[in-house]
Amino acid sequence: MTNPPQRAIGIDIGGTGMKAGIVDLETGALVSDRVRIPTPKGATPPDVLRTATELVDLLGADAEGLPIGVCFPAIVKAGVTLSAANVSDEWIGLEADTMFSQALGRDIHFVNDADAAGLAELRFGAAKAQPGLTIMTTLGTGIGSAFLFDGKLVPNSELGHLIWKGDSIEKWAAPTAREREDLSWAKWTSRLQKFYAHVEFLFSPDLIIVGGGVSKNPEKFLPGITTRAPIVVAEHQNNAGIIGAASLALG
Ligand code: BGC
């Protein structure tokens, strides 16, 4: 009898970049280089699949035969992608698990990107052993969210699509809105404050975790955010998606 694999590949598909790494499933540590390729323009399923294959190739011989977990910026239920906010509409209703498994020749587990990041924090980071409700938020191309309740993930929460001024709040409060509209950090922080205040009013979490690319520079905005619950930076920052996806690779 062979032992179950202790390592898996995590692939994090974002609206801007696709990232991958090999993860030690005992510790949650990245044990390879973190490889990155820009997300192909339009992010259609065949282009994204081709790029995912390239990422696995870039990981080299160590990646051979390892199970793969993929996280993706959409609602994912039973391996089917059900929405497409910052990617091609062709993903809506696609059996992504099956398509990727066939092309990559191994079992693939698809999960929402923020849920993967939340799982990484739950298993190996800031949400470990936290009682009650933790809300993980990922601030990137969009705003993702993961609800973690008493050690369990409640999947597909989609707080970036709360309606605000007639549209999804992520259009107004994500880091991409700051870039697009050339907002000062202070101006953007005041938008983010409104997002967190609204979320806190609706759900009264016990802990809020901030992840996503911008969590690398928390000093630029976090001191300007006031919440009743403690608000902390994700321990795995921008690698949380890779780690969480890999941790689900075994099903
Ligand atoms: C998507 C979510 C995703 C988030 C962060 C949103 O636009 O609807 O599924 O988690 O972006 O990528």
PDB file of N, CA and C in Angstrom, residues 77-120:
ATOM      1  N   LYS A  77     -20.126  25.178  -7.850  1.00  0.00           N
ATOM      2  CA  LYS A  77     -20.886  24.148  -7.128  1.00  0.00           C
ATOM      3  C   LYS A  77     -20.687  22.825  -7.837  1.00  0.00           C
ATOM      4  N   ALA A  78     -20.289  21.816  -7.075  1.00  0.00           N
ATOM      5  CA  ALA A  78     -20.080  20.464  -7.603  1.00  0.00           C
ATOM      6  C   ALA A  78     -19.245  20.470  -8.887  1.00  0.00           C
ATOM      7  N   GLY A  79     -18.190  21.282  -8.893  1.00  0.00           N
ATOM      8  CA  GLY A  79     -17.273  21.297 -10.032  1.00  0.00           C
ATOM      9  C   GLY A  79     -17.746  22.102 -11.226  1.00  0.00           C
ATOM     10  N   VAL A  80     -18.918  22.726 -11.109  1.00  0.00           N
ATOM     11  CA  VAL A  80     -19.455  23.524 -12.224  1.00  0.00           C
ATOM     12  C   VAL A  80     -19.309  25.009 -11.871  1.00  0.00           C
ATOM     13  N   THR A  81     -18.755  25.806 -12.785  1.00  0.00           N
ATOM     14  CA  THR A  81     -18.625  27.250 -12.546  1.00  0.00           C
ATOM     15  C   THR A  81     -19.940  27.922 -12.946  1.00  0.00           C
ATOM     16  N   LEU A  82     -20.477  28.716 -12.033  1.00  0.00           N
ATOM     17  CA  LEU A  82     -21.846  29.211 -12.231  1.00  0.00           C
ATOM     18  C   LEU A  82     -21.949  30.715 -12.436  1.00  0.00           C
ATOM     19  N   SER A  83     -20.845  31.423 -12.419  1.00  0.00           N
ATOM     20  CA  SER A  83     -20.896  32.876 -12.657  1.00  0.00           C
ATOM     21  C   SER A  83     -19.599  33.268 -13.334  1.00  0.00           C
ATOM     22  N   ALA A  84     -19.490  34.540 -13.711  1.00  0.00           N
ATOM     23  CA  ALA A  84     -18.294  34.996 -14.420  1.00  0.00           C
ATOM     24  C   ALA A  84     -18.219  36.514 -14.329  1.00  0.00           C
ATOM     25  N   ALA A  85     -17.705  37.017 -13.189  1.00  0.00           N
ATOM     26  CA  ALA A  85     -17.696  38.480 -13.027  1.00  0.00           C
ATOM     27  C   ALA A  85     -16.527  39.140 -13.763  1.00  0.00           C
ATOM     28  N   ASN A  86     -15.341  38.541 -13.670  1.00  0.00           N
ATOM     29  CA  ASN A  86     -14.175  39.180 -14.301  1.00  0.00           C
ATOM     30  C   ASN A  86     -13.503  38.255 -15.309  1.00  0.00           C
ATOM     31  N   VAL A  87     -14.264  37.267 -15.783  1.00  0.00           N
ATOM     32  CA  VAL A  87     -13.760  36.302 -16.771  1.00  0.00           C
ATOM     33  C   VAL A  87     -14.820  36.124 -17.868  1.00  0.00           C
ATOM     34  N   SER A  88     -14.491  35.322 -18.892  1.00  0.00           N
ATOM     35  CA  SER A  88     -15.430  35.137 -20.003  1.00  0.00           C
ATOM     36  C   SER A  88     -16.753  34.497 -19.549  1.00  0.00           C
ATOM     37  N   ASP A  89     -17.857  34.924 -20.181  1.00  0.00           N
ATOM     38  CA  ASP A  89     -19.179  34.349 -19.870  1.00  0.00           C
ATOM     39  C   ASP A  89     -19.255  32.862 -20.196  1.00  0.00           C
ATOM     40  N   GLU A  90     -18.295  32.370 -21.014  1.00  0.00           N
ATOM     41  CA  GLU A  90     -18.311  30.949 -21.382  1.00  0.00           C
ATOM     42  C   GLU A  90     -18.156  30.030 -20.168  1.00  0.00           C
ATOM     43  N   TRP A  91     -17.733  30.600 -19.026  1.00  0.00           N
ATOM     44  CA  TRP A  91     -17.583  29.777 -17.820  1.00  0.00           C
ATOM     45  C   TRP A  91     -18.921  29.464 -17.172  1.00  0.00           C
ATOM     46  N   ILE A  92     -19.954  30.237 -17.498  1.00  0.00           N
ATOM     47  CA  ILE A  92     -21.220  30.057 -16.785  1.00  0.00           C
ATOM     48  C   ILE A  92     -21.834  28.709 -17.166  1.00  0.00           C
ATOM     49  N   GLY A  93     -21.984  27.831 -16.190  1.00  0.00           N
ATOM     50  CA  GLY A  93     -22.555  26.503 -16.438  1.00  0.00           C
ATOM     51  C   GLY A  93     -21.555  25.485 -16.961  1.00  0.00           C
ATOM     52  N   LEU A  94     -20.267  25.822 -16.921  1.00  0.00           N
ATOM     53  CA  LEU A  94     -19.251  24.904 -17.472  1.00  0.00           C
ATOM     54  C   LEU A  94     -18.841  23.832 -16.441  1.00  0.00           C
ATOM     55  N   GLU A  95     -18.704  22.596 -16.902  1.00  0.00           N
ATOM     56  CA  GLU A  95     -18.215  21.533 -16.011  1.00  0.00           C
ATOM     57  C   GLU A  95     -16.689  21.637 -15.947  1.00  0.00           C
ATOM     58  N   ALA A  96     -16.230  22.616 -15.192  1.00  0.00           N
ATOM     59  CA  ALA A  96     -14.804  22.949 -15.175  1.00  0.00           C
ATOM     60  C   ALA A  96     -13.963  21.801 -14.614  1.00  0.00           C
ATOM     61  N   ASP A  97     -14.445  21.163 -13.538  1.00  0.00           N
ATOM     62  CA  ASP A  97     -13.720  20.014 -12.959  1.00  0.00           C
ATOM     63  C   ASP A  97     -13.406  18.970 -14.026  1.00  0.00           C
ATOM     64  N   THR A  98     -14.448  18.589 -14.772  1.00  0.00           N
ATOM     65  CA  THR A  98     -14.308  17.529 -15.769  1.00  0.00           C
ATOM     66  C   THR A  98     -13.366  17.967 -16.887  1.00  0.00           C
ATOM     67  N   MET A  99     -13.557  19.196 -17.374  1.00  0.00           N
ATOM     68  CA  MET A  99     -12.740  19.683 -18.491  1.00  0.00           C
ATOM     69  C   MET A  99     -11.253  19.693 -18.112  1.00  0.00           C
ATOM     70  N   PHE A 100     -10.938  20.209 -16.926  1.00  0.00           N
ATOM     71  CA  PHE A 100      -9.548  20.292 -16.494  1.00  0.00           C
ATOM     72  C   PHE A 100      -8.989  18.897 -16.173  1.00  0.00           C
ATOM     73  N   SER A 101      -9.819  18.030 -15.567  1.00  0.00           N
ATOM     74  CA  SER A 101      -9.334  16.688 -15.217  1.00  0.00           C
ATOM     75  C   SER A 101      -8.927  15.937 -16.473  1.00  0.00           C
ATOM     76  N   GLN A 102      -9.776  16.044 -17.507  1.00  0.00           N
ATOM     77  CA  GLN A 102      -9.460  15.313 -18.747  1.00  0.00           C
ATOM     78  C   GLN A 102      -8.181  15.850 -19.367  1.00  0.00           C
ATOM     79  N   ALA A 103      -8.045  17.179 -19.426  1.00  0.00           N
ATOM     80  CA  ALA A 103      -6.878  17.764 -20.103  1.00  0.00           C
ATOM     81  C   ALA A 103      -5.593  17.531 -19.314  1.00  0.00           C
ATOM     82  N   LEU A 104      -5.663  17.578 -17.991  1.00  0.00           N
ATOM     83  CA  LEU A 104      -4.435  17.468 -17.201  1.00  0.00           C
ATOM     84  C   LEU A 104      -4.168  16.038 -16.724  1.00  0.00           C
ATOM     85  N   GLY A 105      -5.101  15.132 -17.054  1.00  0.00           N
ATOM     86  CA  GLY A 105      -4.864  13.705 -16.798  1.00  0.00           C
ATOM     87  C   GLY A 105      -4.803  13.344 -15.324  1.00  0.00           C
ATOM     88  N   ARG A 106      -5.508  14.054 -14.495  1.00  0.00           N
ATOM     89  CA  ARG A 106      -5.585  13.691 -13.070  1.00  0.00           C
ATOM     90  C   ARG A 106      -6.814  14.351 -12.454  1.00  0.00           C
ATOM     91  N   ASP A 107      -7.118  13.930 -11.234  1.00  0.00           N
ATOM     92  CA  ASP A 107      -8.273  14.518 -10.567  1.00  0.00           C
ATOM     93  C   ASP A 107      -8.025  15.990 -10.278  1.00  0.00           C
ATOM     94  N   ILE A 108      -9.026  16.809 -10.550  1.00  0.00           N
ATOM     95  CA  ILE A 108      -8.904  18.242 -10.283  1.00  0.00           C
ATOM     96  C   ILE A 108     -10.072  18.634  -9.396  1.00  0.00           C
ATOM     97  N   HIS A 109      -9.797  19.505  -8.445  1.00  0.00           N
ATOM     98  CA  HIS A 109     -10.885  20.002  -7.596  1.00  0.00           C
ATOM     99  C   HIS A 109     -10.989  21.514  -7.781  1.00  0.00           C
ATOM    100  N   PHE A 110     -12.137  21.983  -8.269  1.00  0.00           N
ATOM    101  CA  PHE A 110     -12.360  23.414  -8.474  1.00  0.00           C
ATOM    102  C   PHE A 110     -13.065  24.017  -7.262  1.00  0.00           C
ATOM    103  N   VAL A 111     -12.666  25.234  -6.883  1.00  0.00           N
ATOM    104  CA  VAL A 111     -13.293  25.913  -5.747  1.00  0.00           C
ATOM    105  C   VAL A 111     -13.245  27.424  -6.007  1.00  0.00           C
ATOM    106  N   ASN A 112     -14.159  28.150  -5.411  1.00  0.00           N
ATOM    107  CA  ASN A 112     -14.131  29.617  -5.510  1.00  0.00           C
ATOM    108  C   ASN A 112     -12.812  30.149  -4.898  1.00  0.00           C
ATOM    109  N   ASP A 113     -12.258  31.218  -5.490  1.00  0.00           N
ATOM    110  CA  ASP A 113     -10.940  31.693  -5.036  1.00  0.00           C
ATOM    111  C   ASP A 113     -10.936  32.221  -3.602  1.00  0.00           C
ATOM    112  N   ALA A 114     -11.963  32.963  -3.221  1.00  0.00           N
ATOM    113  CA  ALA A 114     -11.995  33.504  -1.857  1.00  0.00           C
ATOM    114  C   ALA A 114     -12.246  32.378  -0.851  1.00  0.00           C
ATOM    115  N   ASP A 115     -13.053  31.391  -1.242  1.00  0.00           N
ATOM    116  CA  ASP A 115     -13.271  30.249  -0.359  1.00  0.00           C
ATOM    117  C   ASP A 115     -11.950  29.494  -0.139  1.00  0.00           C
ATOM    118  N   ALA A 116     -11.160  29.365  -1.204  1.00  0.00           N
ATOM    119  CA  ALA A 116      -9.856  28.704  -1.065  1.00  0.00           C
ATOM    120  C   ALA A 116      -8.965  29.498  -0.114  1.00  0.00           C
ATOM    121  N   ALA A 117      -8.952  30.809  -0.279  1.00  0.00           N
ATOM    122  CA  ALA A 117      -8.126  31.652   0.599  1.00  0.00           C
ATOM    123  C   ALA A 117      -8.604  31.521   2.047  1.00  0.00           C
ATOM    124  N   GLY A 118      -9.907  31.479   2.221  1.00  0.00           N
ATOM    125  CA  GLY A 118     -10.470  31.326   3.559  1.00  0.00           C
ATOM    126  C   GLY A 118     -10.061  29.995   4.184  1.00  0.00           C
ATOM    127  N   LEU A 119     -10.089  28.937   3.376  1.00  0.00           N
ATOM    128  CA  LEU A 119      -9.692  27.615   3.887  1.00  0.00           C
ATOM    129  C   LEU A 119      -8.219  27.601   4.294  1.00  0.00           C
ATOM    130  N   ALA A 120      -7.389  28.303   3.510  1.00  0.00           N
ATOM    131  CA  ALA A 120      -5.958  28.376   3.856  1.00  0.00           C
ATOM    132  C   ALA A 120      -5.797  29.049   5.215  1.00  0.00           C
TER     133      ALA A 120
END
